[in-house]
Short mmCIF file of the C-alpha atoms (twelve columns), coordinates in Angstrom:
data_MODEL
# 
_entry.id   MODEL 
# 
loop_
_atom_site.group_PDB 
_atom_site.id 
_atom_site.type_symbol 
_atom_site.label_atom_id 
_atom_site.label_alt_id 
_atom_site.label_comp_id 
_atom_site.label_asym_id 
_atom_site.label_seq_id 
_atom_site.Cartn_x 
_atom_site.Cartn_y 
_atom_site.Cartn_z 
_atom_site.pdbx_PDB_model_num 
ATOM 1   C CA . MET A 1   -0.902  18.162  -16.655 1 
ATOM 2   C CA . GLU A 2   2.708   18.292  -15.457 1 
ATOM 3   C CA . SER A 3   4.690   15.094  -15.141 1 
ATOM 4   C CA . VAL A 4   5.923   14.053  -11.709 1 
ATOM 5   C CA . PRO A 5   9.627   13.211  -11.354 1 
ATOM 6   C CA . VAL A 6   10.366  10.376  -8.933  1 
ATOM 7   C CA . GLN A 7   13.785  11.456  -7.684  1 
ATOM 8   C CA . ASP A 8   16.328  10.695  -10.420 1 
ATOM 9   C CA . PHE A 9   14.684  7.437   -11.500 1 
ATOM 10  C CA . PHE A 10  11.961  8.441   -13.984 1 
ATOM 11  C CA . SER A 11  8.899   10.635  -14.420 1 
ATOM 12  C CA . VAL A 12  5.216   9.758   -14.260 1 
ATOM 13  C CA . GLY A 13  2.557   11.271  -16.482 1 
ATOM 14  C CA . PRO A 14  1.789   12.014  -20.112 1 
ATOM 15  C CA . GLY A 15  4.546   11.005  -22.492 1 
ATOM 16  C CA . HIS A 16  6.233   8.705   -19.977 1 
ATOM 17  C CA . PRO A 17  6.056   4.929   -19.579 1 
ATOM 18  C CA . LEU A 18  3.206   3.489   -17.563 1 
ATOM 19  C CA . LEU A 19  4.048   3.292   -13.857 1 
ATOM 20  C CA . LEU A 20  3.764   0.055   -11.899 1 
ATOM 21  C CA . VAL A 21  3.546   0.344   -8.122  1 
ATOM 22  C CA . ALA A 22  3.818   -3.197  -6.786  1 
ATOM 23  C CA . GLY A 23  4.843   -5.271  -3.810  1 
ATOM 24  C CA . PRO A 24  3.356   -7.100  -0.847  1 
ATOM 25  C CA . CYS A 25  0.636   -5.369  1.147   1 
ATOM 26  C CA . VAL A 26  2.834   -5.293  4.223   1 
ATOM 27  C CA . LEU A 27  6.457   -6.131  4.924   1 
ATOM 28  C CA . GLU A 28  6.445   -9.751  6.106   1 
ATOM 29  C CA . SER A 29  10.127  -10.658 6.091   1 
ATOM 30  C CA . GLU A 30  13.090  -9.049  4.414   1 
ATOM 31  C CA . GLU A 31  13.674  -12.176 2.339   1 
ATOM 32  C CA . THR A 32  10.107  -12.143 1.007   1 
ATOM 33  C CA . ALA A 33  10.421  -8.441  0.190   1 
ATOM 34  C CA . ARG A 34  13.714  -9.054  -1.635  1 
ATOM 35  C CA . GLN A 35  12.197  -11.961 -3.573  1 
ATOM 36  C CA . ILE A 36  9.243   -9.869  -4.731  1 
ATOM 37  C CA . ALA A 37  11.295  -6.748  -5.498  1 
ATOM 38  C CA . GLY A 38  13.757  -8.726  -7.599  1 
ATOM 39  C CA . ARG A 39  11.081  -10.557 -9.583  1 
ATOM 40  C CA . VAL A 40  8.995   -7.453  -10.254 1 
ATOM 41  C CA . ARG A 41  12.026  -5.401  -11.256 1 
ATOM 42  C CA . GLU A 42  12.915  -8.034  -13.867 1 
ATOM 43  C CA . ILE A 43  9.344   -8.140  -15.169 1 
ATOM 44  C CA . ALA A 44  9.084   -4.343  -15.317 1 
ATOM 45  C CA . ALA A 45  12.310  -4.122  -17.308 1 
ATOM 46  C CA . ARG A 46  11.139  -6.785  -19.771 1 
ATOM 47  C CA . VAL A 47  7.749   -5.235  -20.480 1 
ATOM 48  C CA . GLY A 48  8.888   -1.608  -20.351 1 
ATOM 49  C CA . VAL A 49  7.147   -0.033  -17.374 1 
ATOM 50  C CA . SER A 50  8.566   2.111   -14.587 1 
ATOM 51  C CA . PHE A 51  8.559   0.357   -11.222 1 
ATOM 52  C CA . VAL A 52  8.147   1.552   -7.645  1 
ATOM 53  C CA . PHE A 53  8.387   -1.061  -4.881  1 
ATOM 54  C CA . LYS A 54  5.550   -0.736  -2.377  1 
ATOM 55  C CA . ALA A 55  5.165   -2.306  1.052   1 
ATOM 56  C CA . SER A 56  3.717   -0.959  4.271   1 
ATOM 57  C CA . PHE A 57  5.865   -0.842  7.390   1 
ATOM 58  C CA . ASP A 58  2.684   -0.651  9.451   1 
ATOM 59  C CA . LYS A 59  -0.891  -1.472  8.471   1 
ATOM 60  C CA . ALA A 60  -2.671  0.756   10.959  1 
ATOM 61  C CA . ASN A 61  -6.206  0.032   9.753   1 
ATOM 62  C CA . ARG A 62  -6.502  -3.755  10.041  1 
ATOM 63  C CA . THR A 63  -9.956  -5.076  10.828  1 
ATOM 64  C CA . SER A 64  -8.906  -6.919  13.976  1 
ATOM 65  C CA . LEU A 65  -6.654  -5.895  16.855  1 
ATOM 66  C CA . SER A 66  -4.850  -9.233  16.542  1 
ATOM 67  C CA . SER A 67  -4.107  -8.897  12.803  1 
ATOM 68  C CA . TYR A 68  -0.482  -8.653  11.667  1 
ATOM 69  C CA . ARG A 69  0.551   -5.021  11.123  1 
ATOM 70  C CA . GLY A 70  4.165   -5.206  9.986   1 
ATOM 71  C CA . PRO A 71  7.609   -4.591  11.484  1 
ATOM 72  C CA . GLY A 72  6.956   -0.969  12.418  1 
ATOM 73  C CA . LEU A 73  8.526   2.329   11.459  1 
ATOM 74  C CA . GLU A 74  12.194  1.859   12.320  1 
ATOM 75  C CA . GLU A 75  12.711  -1.727  11.174  1 
ATOM 76  C CA . GLY A 76  10.406  -1.304  8.197   1 
ATOM 77  C CA . LEU A 77  12.197  1.762   6.869   1 
ATOM 78  C CA . ALA A 78  15.527  -0.007  7.312   1 
ATOM 79  C CA . ILE A 79  14.288  -2.898  5.135   1 
ATOM 80  C CA . LEU A 80  12.912  -0.517  2.514   1 
ATOM 81  C CA . SER A 81  16.192  1.383   2.458   1 
ATOM 82  C CA . ARG A 82  18.101  -1.830  1.783   1 
ATOM 83  C CA . ILE A 83  15.595  -2.832  -0.945  1 
ATOM 84  C CA . ARG A 84  16.102  0.570   -2.580  1 
ATOM 85  C CA . GLU A 85  19.866  0.245   -2.450  1 
ATOM 86  C CA . GLU A 86  20.121  -3.377  -3.601  1 
ATOM 87  C CA . PHE A 87  17.629  -3.225  -6.466  1 
ATOM 88  C CA . GLN A 88  18.040  0.455   -7.395  1 
ATOM 89  C CA . VAL A 89  14.300  1.062   -7.376  1 
ATOM 90  C CA . PRO A 90  12.292  3.837   -5.719  1 
ATOM 91  C CA . VAL A 91  10.210  2.838   -2.712  1 
ATOM 92  C CA . VAL A 92  6.860   3.956   -1.311  1 
ATOM 93  C CA . SER A 93  5.031   3.212   1.929   1 
ATOM 94  C CA . ASP A 94  2.030   4.500   3.856   1 
ATOM 95  C CA . ILE A 95  2.354   7.166   6.517   1 
ATOM 96  C CA . HIS A 96  -0.330  7.525   9.149   1 
ATOM 97  C CA . GLU A 97  0.839   10.226  11.553  1 
ATOM 98  C CA . VAL A 98  2.592   13.575  11.314  1 
ATOM 99  C CA . ALA A 99  5.315   12.207  13.600  1 
ATOM 100 C CA . GLN A 100 6.251   9.604   10.949  1 
ATOM 101 C CA . VAL A 101 6.831   12.085  8.121   1 
ATOM 102 C CA . ALA A 102 10.449  13.110  8.783   1 
ATOM 103 C CA . ALA A 103 11.739  9.572   9.230   1 
ATOM 104 C CA . ALA A 104 9.754   8.276   6.262   1 
ATOM 105 C CA . ALA A 105 10.932  11.117  4.014   1 
ATOM 106 C CA . SER A 106 14.550  10.269  4.839   1 
ATOM 107 C CA . VAL A 107 14.117  6.875   3.118   1 
ATOM 108 C CA . LEU A 108 11.068  6.844   0.862   1 
ATOM 109 C CA . ASP A 109 10.861  8.338   -2.608  1 
ATOM 110 C CA . ILE A 110 7.083   8.658   -2.389  1 
ATOM 111 C CA . LEU A 111 4.998   9.252   0.737   1 
ATOM 112 C CA . GLN A 112 1.614   7.589   0.478   1 
ATOM 113 C CA . ILE A 113 -1.470  8.896   2.263   1 
ATOM 114 C CA . PRO A 114 -3.883  5.993   2.920   1 
ATOM 115 C CA . ALA A 115 -7.434  6.355   1.646   1 
ATOM 116 C CA . PHE A 116 -8.925  6.563   5.117   1 
ATOM 117 C CA . LEU A 117 -6.671  9.573   5.872   1 
ATOM 118 C CA . CYS A 118 -7.006  11.556  2.654   1 
ATOM 119 C CA . ARG A 119 -8.866  14.376  4.430   1 
ATOM 120 C CA . GLN A 120 -6.439  14.670  7.360   1 
ATOM 121 C CA . THR A 121 -5.187  18.233  6.967   1 
ATOM 122 C CA . ASP A 122 -2.235  18.043  9.364   1 
ATOM 123 C CA . LEU A 123 -0.930  14.867  7.712   1 
ATOM 124 C CA . LEU A 124 -1.304  16.289  4.208   1 
ATOM 125 C CA . VAL A 125 0.421   19.542  5.190   1 
ATOM 126 C CA . ALA A 126 3.334   17.712  6.817   1 
ATOM 127 C CA . ALA A 127 3.722   15.415  3.819   1 
ATOM 128 C CA . GLY A 128 3.450   18.358  1.458   1 
ATOM 129 C CA . ARG A 129 6.259   20.181  3.251   1 
ATOM 130 C CA . SER A 130 8.584   17.157  3.101   1 
ATOM 131 C CA . GLY A 131 9.782   17.884  -0.416  1 
ATOM 132 C CA . LYS A 132 8.844   14.358  -1.482  1 
ATOM 133 C CA . VAL A 133 6.380   13.121  -4.081  1 
ATOM 134 C CA . VAL A 134 3.054   12.516  -2.322  1 
ATOM 135 C CA . ASN A 135 0.592   9.865   -3.495  1 
ATOM 136 C CA . VAL A 136 -2.890  10.348  -2.052  1 
ATOM 137 C CA . LYS A 137 -5.352  7.508   -2.255  1 
ATOM 138 C CA . LYS A 138 -8.925  8.651   -2.772  1 
ATOM 139 C CA . GLY A 139 -11.080 7.778   0.203   1 
ATOM 140 C CA . GLN A 140 -13.621 5.013   -0.284  1 
ATOM 141 C CA . PHE A 141 -16.188 7.575   0.857   1 
ATOM 142 C CA . LEU A 142 -15.289 10.419  -1.535  1 
ATOM 143 C CA . ALA A 143 -16.453 11.554  -4.926  1 
ATOM 144 C CA . PRO A 144 -13.540 11.909  -7.342  1 
ATOM 145 C CA . TRP A 145 -14.045 15.670  -7.645  1 
ATOM 146 C CA . ASP A 146 -13.708 16.023  -3.847  1 
ATOM 147 C CA . MET A 147 -10.026 15.179  -4.237  1 
ATOM 148 C CA . GLU A 148 -9.502  18.780  -5.306  1 
ATOM 149 C CA . HIS A 149 -9.404  19.654  -1.609  1 
ATOM 150 C CA . ALA A 150 -6.621  17.180  -0.838  1 
ATOM 151 C CA . VAL A 151 -4.701  18.537  -3.827  1 
ATOM 152 C CA . ALA A 152 -5.238  22.112  -2.636  1 
ATOM 153 C CA . LYS A 153 -3.961  21.261  0.848   1 
ATOM 154 C CA . LEU A 154 -0.793  19.773  -0.626  1 
ATOM 155 C CA . ARG A 155 -0.204  22.578  -3.107  1 
ATOM 156 C CA . GLY A 156 -0.883  25.138  -0.409  1 
ATOM 157 C CA . SER A 157 1.851   23.476  1.640   1 
ATOM 158 C CA . GLY A 158 4.372   23.812  -1.177  1 
ATOM 159 C CA . CYS A 159 4.049   20.329  -2.662  1 
ATOM 160 C CA . ARG A 160 4.604   20.374  -6.427  1 
ATOM 161 C CA . HIS A 161 4.634   16.667  -7.148  1 
ATOM 162 C CA . ILE A 162 1.330   14.918  -6.453  1 
ATOM 163 C CA . LEU A 163 -0.065  11.558  -7.545  1 
ATOM 164 C CA . LEU A 164 -3.679  10.497  -7.005  1 
ATOM 165 C CA . THR A 165 -4.867  6.905   -6.690  1 
ATOM 166 C CA . GLU A 166 -8.331  5.446   -7.221  1 
ATOM 167 C CA . ARG A 167 -9.135  2.343   -5.160  1 
ATOM 168 C CA . GLY A 168 -12.912 2.114   -5.411  1 
ATOM 169 C CA . VAL A 169 -15.795 3.598   -3.478  1 
ATOM 170 C CA . THR A 170 -17.933 1.960   -0.800  1 
ATOM 171 C CA . HIS A 171 -21.066 0.458   -2.307  1 
ATOM 172 C CA . GLY A 172 -23.252 -1.127  0.304   1 
ATOM 173 C CA . TYR A 173 -21.789 -3.303  3.047   1 
ATOM 174 C CA . ASN A 174 -18.347 -4.928  2.627   1 
ATOM 175 C CA . ASN A 175 -18.126 -4.003  -1.023  1 
ATOM 176 C CA . LEU A 176 -16.404 -1.514  -3.322  1 
ATOM 177 C CA . VAL A 177 -17.046 -0.473  -6.889  1 
ATOM 178 C CA . VAL A 178 -14.891 1.509   -9.302  1 
ATOM 179 C CA . ASP A 179 -16.407 4.451   -11.097 1 
ATOM 180 C CA . MET A 180 -14.398 4.674   -14.303 1 
ATOM 181 C CA . ARG A 181 -15.333 8.345   -14.622 1 
ATOM 182 C CA . SER A 182 -13.026 9.052   -11.694 1 
ATOM 183 C CA . PHE A 183 -9.889  8.663   -13.835 1 
ATOM 184 C CA . PRO A 184 -10.508 11.566  -16.229 1 
ATOM 185 C CA . ILE A 185 -12.095 13.604  -13.424 1 
ATOM 186 C CA . MET A 186 -9.036  13.312  -11.171 1 
ATOM 187 C CA . ARG A 187 -6.620  13.752  -14.070 1 
ATOM 188 C CA . GLY A 188 -8.486  17.004  -14.643 1 
ATOM 189 C CA . LEU A 189 -7.046  18.200  -11.325 1 
ATOM 190 C CA . GLY A 190 -3.636  18.297  -13.016 1 
ATOM 191 C CA . CYS A 191 -2.164  15.207  -11.336 1 
ATOM 192 C CA . PRO A 192 -1.164  11.841  -12.806 1 
ATOM 193 C CA . VAL A 193 -3.651  9.171   -11.728 1 
ATOM 194 C CA . ILE A 194 -2.925  5.599   -10.640 1 
ATOM 195 C CA . TYR A 195 -5.428  2.756   -10.532 1 
ATOM 196 C CA . ASP A 196 -5.176  0.510   -7.466  1 
ATOM 197 C CA . ALA A 197 -6.361  -2.705  -9.064  1 
ATOM 198 C CA . THR A 198 -6.045  -4.961  -6.039  1 
ATOM 199 C CA . HIS A 199 -7.606  -2.858  -3.279  1 
ATOM 200 C CA . SER A 200 -10.525 -2.209  -5.639  1 
ATOM 201 C CA . VAL A 201 -11.470 -5.879  -5.355  1 
ATOM 202 C CA . GLN A 202 -11.089 -5.953  -1.591  1 
ATOM 203 C CA . LEU A 203 -14.177 -6.735  0.523   1 
ATOM 204 C CA . PRO A 204 -13.462 -4.618  3.619   1 
ATOM 205 C CA . GLY A 205 -14.286 -6.632  6.725   1 
ATOM 206 C CA . GLY A 206 -15.948 -9.154  4.437   1 
ATOM 207 C CA . ALA A 207 -14.318 -12.176 6.035   1 
ATOM 208 C CA . GLY A 208 -15.494 -11.407 9.555   1 
ATOM 209 C CA . GLY A 209 -12.343 -10.561 11.484  1 
ATOM 210 C CA . SER A 210 -10.470 -9.606  8.333   1 
ATOM 211 C CA . SER A 211 -11.078 -8.302  4.833   1 
ATOM 212 C CA . GLY A 212 -12.009 -10.596 2.003   1 
ATOM 213 C CA . GLY A 213 -11.305 -10.134 -1.668  1 
ATOM 214 C CA . GLN A 214 -12.173 -11.182 -5.202  1 
ATOM 215 C CA . ARG A 215 -8.875  -11.404 -7.014  1 
ATOM 216 C CA . GLN A 216 -10.601 -12.955 -10.040 1 
ATOM 217 C CA . PHE A 217 -11.758 -9.444  -10.937 1 
ATOM 218 C CA . ILE A 218 -8.298  -7.813  -10.899 1 
ATOM 219 C CA . ALA A 219 -7.593  -8.544  -14.559 1 
ATOM 220 C CA . PRO A 220 -10.869 -7.303  -16.087 1 
ATOM 221 C CA . LEU A 221 -10.853 -4.135  -13.998 1 
ATOM 222 C CA . VAL A 222 -7.243  -3.239  -14.701 1 
ATOM 223 C CA . ARG A 223 -7.820  -3.769  -18.416 1 
ATOM 224 C CA . ALA A 224 -10.820 -1.456  -18.232 1 
ATOM 225 C CA . ALA A 225 -8.817  1.221   -16.401 1 
ATOM 226 C CA . ALA A 226 -6.076  1.054   -19.023 1 
ATOM 227 C CA . ALA A 227 -8.665  1.607   -21.732 1 
ATOM 228 C CA . VAL A 228 -10.144 4.640   -19.964 1 
ATOM 229 C CA . GLY A 229 -6.701  6.174   -19.384 1 
ATOM 230 C CA . VAL A 230 -4.423  6.084   -16.349 1 
ATOM 231 C CA . ASP A 231 -0.801  6.984   -15.711 1 
ATOM 232 C CA . GLY A 232 -0.011  4.066   -13.457 1 
ATOM 233 C CA . ILE A 233 -1.183  0.748   -12.034 1 
ATOM 234 C CA . PHE A 234 -0.966  -0.259  -8.386  1 
ATOM 235 C CA . MET A 235 -1.061  -3.966  -7.584  1 
ATOM 236 C CA . GLU A 236 -0.233  -5.868  -4.450  1 
ATOM 237 C CA . VAL A 237 1.532   -9.049  -5.509  1 
ATOM 238 C CA . HIS A 238 2.676   -12.058 -3.548  1 
ATOM 239 C CA . PRO A 239 4.309   -15.385 -4.454  1 
ATOM 240 C CA . ASP A 240 1.657   -17.217 -2.392  1 
ATOM 241 C CA . PRO A 241 -1.339  -14.912 -1.761  1 
ATOM 242 C CA . ASP A 242 -3.270  -17.535 0.200   1 
ATOM 243 C CA . ARG A 243 -0.516  -17.431 2.824   1 
ATOM 244 C CA . ALA A 244 0.059   -13.664 2.788   1 
ATOM 245 C CA . LEU A 245 -0.133  -11.981 6.183   1 
ATOM 246 C CA . CYS A 246 -2.348  -9.163  4.888   1 
ATOM 247 C CA . ASP A 247 -4.729  -8.703  1.947   1 
ATOM 248 C CA . GLY A 248 -4.059  -12.138 0.500   1 
ATOM 249 C CA . PRO A 249 -7.591  -12.575 -0.886  1 
ATOM 250 C CA . ASN A 250 -7.188  -9.501  -3.098  1 
ATOM 251 C CA . SER A 251 -3.499  -9.880  -3.980  1 
ATOM 252 C CA . LEU A 252 -2.321  -10.968 -7.413  1 
ATOM 253 C CA . PRO A 253 -0.181  -14.114 -7.623  1 
ATOM 254 C CA . LEU A 254 3.286   -12.999 -8.648  1 
ATOM 255 C CA . ASP A 255 3.438   -15.467 -11.545 1 
ATOM 256 C CA . GLN A 256 0.381   -13.817 -13.116 1 
ATOM 257 C CA . LEU A 257 1.907   -10.324 -13.165 1 
ATOM 258 C CA . GLU A 258 3.850   -10.415 -16.438 1 
ATOM 259 C CA . PRO A 259 1.113   -11.781 -18.740 1 
ATOM 260 C CA . LEU A 260 -1.387  -9.340  -17.249 1 
ATOM 261 C CA . LEU A 261 0.968   -6.377  -17.677 1 
ATOM 262 C CA . LYS A 262 1.507   -7.239  -21.334 1 
ATOM 263 C CA . LYS A 263 -2.238  -7.091  -21.968 1 
ATOM 264 C CA . VAL A 264 -2.576  -3.862  -19.993 1 
ATOM 265 C CA . LEU A 265 0.252   -2.241  -21.930 1 
ATOM 266 C CA . ALA A 266 -1.268  -3.233  -25.251 1 
ATOM 267 C CA . ILE A 267 -4.571  -1.638  -24.247 1 
ATOM 268 C CA . HIS A 268 -2.812  1.431   -22.816 1 
ATOM 269 C CA . GLU A 269 -0.938  1.953   -26.069 1 
ATOM 270 C CA . LEU A 270 -4.021  1.415   -28.190 1 
ATOM 271 C CA . ALA A 271 -6.101  3.816   -26.079 1 
ATOM 272 C CA . GLY A 272 -3.447  6.506   -26.547 1 
ATOM 273 C CA . VAL A 273 -4.784  8.646   -23.705 1 
ATOM 274 C CA . ALA A 274 -2.378  11.535  -23.164 1 
# 
């Protein structure tokens, strides 16, 4: 497996520090984003992980039409650009349409393909041609080995730097489970693999007009993933998850991040999965 360089910041993959992708689910306010970015950057430096700040400029797949979606493309990218500049951290956000790729690639270090869109050929091709690192989330409806087709679409478009993310698979109504076999299977495709620990405990549509979540299972699942072997951890964090505008029920309280990361790193080091 080849490591993936994230601009001039660091590389992801075997032989490199564990990656942490973290931030609020969606951009709420610039001040909240700055607060989270600053805190997580300090924590990442203390524990010794690489850090990418994540926040969506638009959540295009909310359960309800009236749900908060974010500030939108233009304002959202402007906020992310300022976060990148102020805190000197790479930034990632979701893209949903081919028309968003050029603008997003002018700011973001990593373009993220949401799980629901991981089979969208035109979007993958456009992202692959951007020259950016592309992180594809495995669809909740896919077997891990089916991700070979997403990888082939990106590589066939000239993309050399690909990350894959596991976020659970649909298991019955309003529920997801994580098949731990998916980590070595997807790493076998030659791409570093990230575990999305907070979306894995989401209950899609489980709260009626919005998604529910079981954040009490974040810690045991992320410890298990570290033992199996992953190259990075994805966690949505918030200083007050119960008041978050999106995905609060499955977000990790920010003050729980550092002690959890220390345990994850200890397991990751002990597992020694290269």
